Coordinates of C-alpha atoms in Angstrom, one line a residue:
Chain A
X1 CA 39.9 59.1 37.2
X2 CA 35.6 58.8 37.2
X3 CA 34.1 57.1 39.8
X4 CA 33.5 53.1 39.5
X5 CA 30.0 52.1 39.5
X6 CA 28.0 48.5 38.1
X7 CA 25.4 49.2 35.2
X8 CA 22.6 47.8 36.7
X9 CA 22.4 44.4 34.9
X10 CA 26.4 44.4 36.1
X11 CA 24.7 44.6 40.1
X12 CA 25.4 41.4 41.4
X13 CA 23.8 39.1 44.2
X14 CA 26.7 37.9 46.6
X15 CA 28.7 41.3 46.0
X16 CA 26.2 42.7 46.9
X17 CA 25.0 40.8 50.6
X18 CA 28.8 40.7 51.0
X19 CA 28.7 45.7 51.2
X20 CA 25.3 45.3 53.3
X21 CA 27.0 41.9 55.6
X22 CA 29.1 44.8 57.7
X23 CA 26.5 46.9 60.4
X24 CA 28.4 50.4 59.3
X25 CA 27.5 49.6 56.5
X26 CA 24.2 48.5 56.9
X27 CA 24.4 51.8 58.9
X28 CA 24.9 54.1 55.6
X29 CA 22.6 52.7 53.6
X30 CA 19.3 53.0 56.2
X31 CA 20.4 56.2 56.4
X32 CA 20.5 56.5 52.1
X33 CA 16.7 54.6 51.7
X34 CA 15.5 56.7 54.8
X35 CA 17.0 60.4 53.6
X36 CA 16.3 60.1 49.5
X37 CA 18.5 63.4 48.7
X38 CA 22.3 62.9 48.0
X39 CA 24.1 63.5 51.6
X40 CA 28.4 64.3 51.2
X41 CA 30.0 62.0 53.5
X42 CA 30.0 63.7 56.4
X43 CA 26.9 63.2 57.2
X44 CA 25.9 59.7 58.4
X45 CA 26.8 60.3 62.1
X46 CA 29.6 57.3 61.7
X47 CA 32.4 57.0 65.3
X48 CA 34.5 55.5 62.8
X49 CA 38.0 56.9 60.7
X50 CA 37.9 59.8 57.2
X51 CA 39.6 56.4 55.9
X52 CA 37.3 53.6 57.5
X53 CA 34.9 55.5 55.9
X54 CA 36.0 55.9 52.7
X55 CA 36.9 52.1 52.4
X56 CA 32.8 51.2 53.2
X57 CA 31.6 53.4 50.4
X58 CA 34.0 52.4 47.9
X59 CA 32.7 48.9 49.0
X60 CA 29.1 49.7 48.6
X61 CA 29.4 51.4 45.4
X62 CA 31.2 48.8 43.9
X63 CA 29.0 47.1 44.3
X64 CA 26.2 48.5 42.9
X65 CA 24.9 49.4 46.2
X66 CA 25.0 53.2 46.0
X67 CA 26.4 56.1 43.3
X68 CA 28.6 58.5 44.2
X69 CA 29.3 61.8 42.0
X70 CA 31.6 65.4 43.5
X71 CA 30.2 68.8 43.6
X72 CA 32.6 71.1 43.9
X73 CA 34.5 69.6 46.9
X74 CA 32.5 67.0 48.6
X75 CA 31.6 63.7 47.7
X76 CA 27.5 62.8 47.6
X77 CA 26.4 59.9 48.3
X78 CA 22.5 58.2 46.9
X79 CA 21.4 54.4 47.0
X80 CA 20.2 52.6 43.9
X81 CA 17.2 51.5 44.9
X82 CA 15.4 51.8 41.9
X83 CA 18.7 49.6 40.3
X84 CA 18.5 47.2 43.5
X85 CA 14.6 46.8 43.8
X86 CA 14.6 46.4 39.8
X87 CA 17.5 43.5 40.1
X88 CA 16.7 41.7 43.9
X89 CA 12.9 42.4 44.1
X90 CA 12.8 42.5 48.0
X91 CA 16.0 42.4 48.8
X92 CA 16.4 45.2 50.0
X93 CA 12.9 45.9 52.1
X94 CA 13.5 42.9 53.6
X95 CA 17.3 43.9 55.2
X96 CA 16.3 47.3 56.0
X97 CA 13.5 46.0 58.1
X98 CA 15.8 44.1 60.4
Chain B
X1 CA 31.7 17.9 71.1
X2 CA 27.7 19.7 70.0
X3 CA 27.7 21.8 67.0
X4 CA 27.7 25.5 67.4
X5 CA 24.0 26.3 65.8
X6 CA 22.7 29.8 67.2
X7 CA 19.0 30.1 68.7
X8 CA 16.5 32.1 65.9
X9 CA 17.1 35.1 68.2
X10 CA 20.0 34.9 67.8
X11 CA 21.0 35.4 64.6
X12 CA 22.0 38.4 63.7
X13 CA 21.7 40.0 59.9
X14 CA 25.0 40.5 59.5
X15 CA 26.2 37.2 59.8
X16 CA 23.1 36.1 57.7
X17 CA 24.9 38.4 54.9
X18 CA 27.6 37.4 54.9
X19 CA 26.6 33.5 54.6
X20 CA 25.5 34.5 52.2
X21 CA 27.6 36.3 50.6
X22 CA 29.8 33.5 48.4
X23 CA 28.3 32.1 45.3
X24 CA 29.4 28.5 46.5
X25 CA 27.2 28.5 50.0
X26 CA 24.4 30.4 48.3
X27 CA 24.5 27.5 46.1
X28 CA 24.1 25.2 49.4
X29 CA 21.5 27.4 50.4
X30 CA 19.6 27.2 47.1
X31 CA 19.7 23.4 46.7
X32 CA 18.3 23.2 50.4
X33 CA 15.5 25.4 49.8
X34 CA 14.3 23.4 46.5
X35 CA 14.4 20.2 49.1
X36 CA 13.3 20.1 52.1
X37 CA 13.9 17.5 54.0
X38 CA 17.9 16.4 55.9
X39 CA 21.0 16.3 52.9
X40 CA 24.5 14.4 53.8
X41 CA 26.9 16.6 53.4
X42 CA 28.6 15.1 49.9
X43 CA 25.2 15.0 48.2
X44 CA 25.3 19.2 47.2
X45 CA 27.4 18.4 43.7
X46 CA 30.2 20.6 43.9
X47 CA 33.3 20.8 42.6
X48 CA 35.4 21.1 46.0
X49 CA 37.4 19.8 48.1
X50 CA 35.5 18.0 51.0
X51 CA 37.6 21.2 53.6
X52 CA 35.8 23.6 51.8
X53 CA 33.2 21.7 51.9
X54 CA 33.3 21.6 55.3
X55 CA 34.4 25.5 55.9
X56 CA 31.3 26.1 53.6
X57 CA 29.3 24.5 56.0
X58 CA 29.9 25.8 59.1
X59 CA 30.5 29.4 58.3
X60 CA 26.1 28.9 57.1
X61 CA 25.5 27.2 59.9
X62 CA 27.2 29.5 63.0
X63 CA 25.0 32.1 60.8
X64 CA 21.9 30.2 61.2
X65 CA 21.1 29.5 57.9
X66 CA 22.1 25.7 58.5
X67 CA 21.3 23.3 60.9
X68 CA 23.0 19.8 61.5
X69 CA 23.2 17.2 62.3
X70 CA 25.0 13.2 62.8
X71 CA 23.0 10.4 62.0
X72 CA 25.6 7.0 61.9
X73 CA 28.7 8.1 59.9
X74 CA 26.5 11.2 58.1
X75 CA 25.7 14.7 59.3
X76 CA 22.7 15.7 57.9
X77 CA 21.9 19.3 56.7
X78 CA 18.7 20.7 56.6
X79 CA 17.6 24.7 56.1
X80 CA 16.4 26.9 59.1
X81 CA 13.5 28.6 56.4
X82 CA 10.8 29.0 59.7
X83 CA 13.0 30.6 61.7
X84 CA 15.2 33.2 59.1
X85 CA 11.7 33.9 57.7
X86 CA 10.4 34.2 61.6
X87 CA 13.7 37.2 61.5
X88 CA 13.8 37.8 58.2
X89 CA 10.2 38.3 56.9
X90 CA 11.0 37.9 52.9
X91 CA 15.3 38.4 53.2
X92 CA 15.5 34.7 51.6
X93 CA 12.8 34.7 49.1
X94 CA 14.5 37.7 47.9
X95 CA 18.1 35.8 47.3
X96 CA 16.9 33.2 46.2
X97 CA 14.6 34.4 43.4
X98 CA 17.9 35.6 41.6

């Protein structure tokens, strides 16, 4: 089953704000923002279970904050910075500055 | 009992993002931002019950997004714009621009 991603125009501000309102999800976004290469899920240094990690990625992906695709056995994750900057100018920068 | 308000330095980004992640709360903030005079609770034109309204105001107040004080029988509400702009520069502007 393909992974669900909203189109740029479908990204909702309240869903993005909700997705960013968790400290672990904010950390994931900060890591992705600092290095724009797609990353494998295990590489975020989060001290959480795999199922919690999967949950956080799904919330972020379904809100339109990040994009995921499978490469062999790895699910690679990248920030949708240009989509977010186009939809909500300044939002990501202000959140990441904290 | 006095109303709970975090000091400026205690305002947490994730709490603010959570408080803003609801369409009705976002509408309340937009109304307060457009007219900086303190407003009474009944004046927001929200089609929600009083208890839901009270809940939304409490979430916003406890996150540090707005300040409330009682004037006679009215509870007056105002946006903590200078506190939010100082803690998270650009955040409120980017959220309100949508």
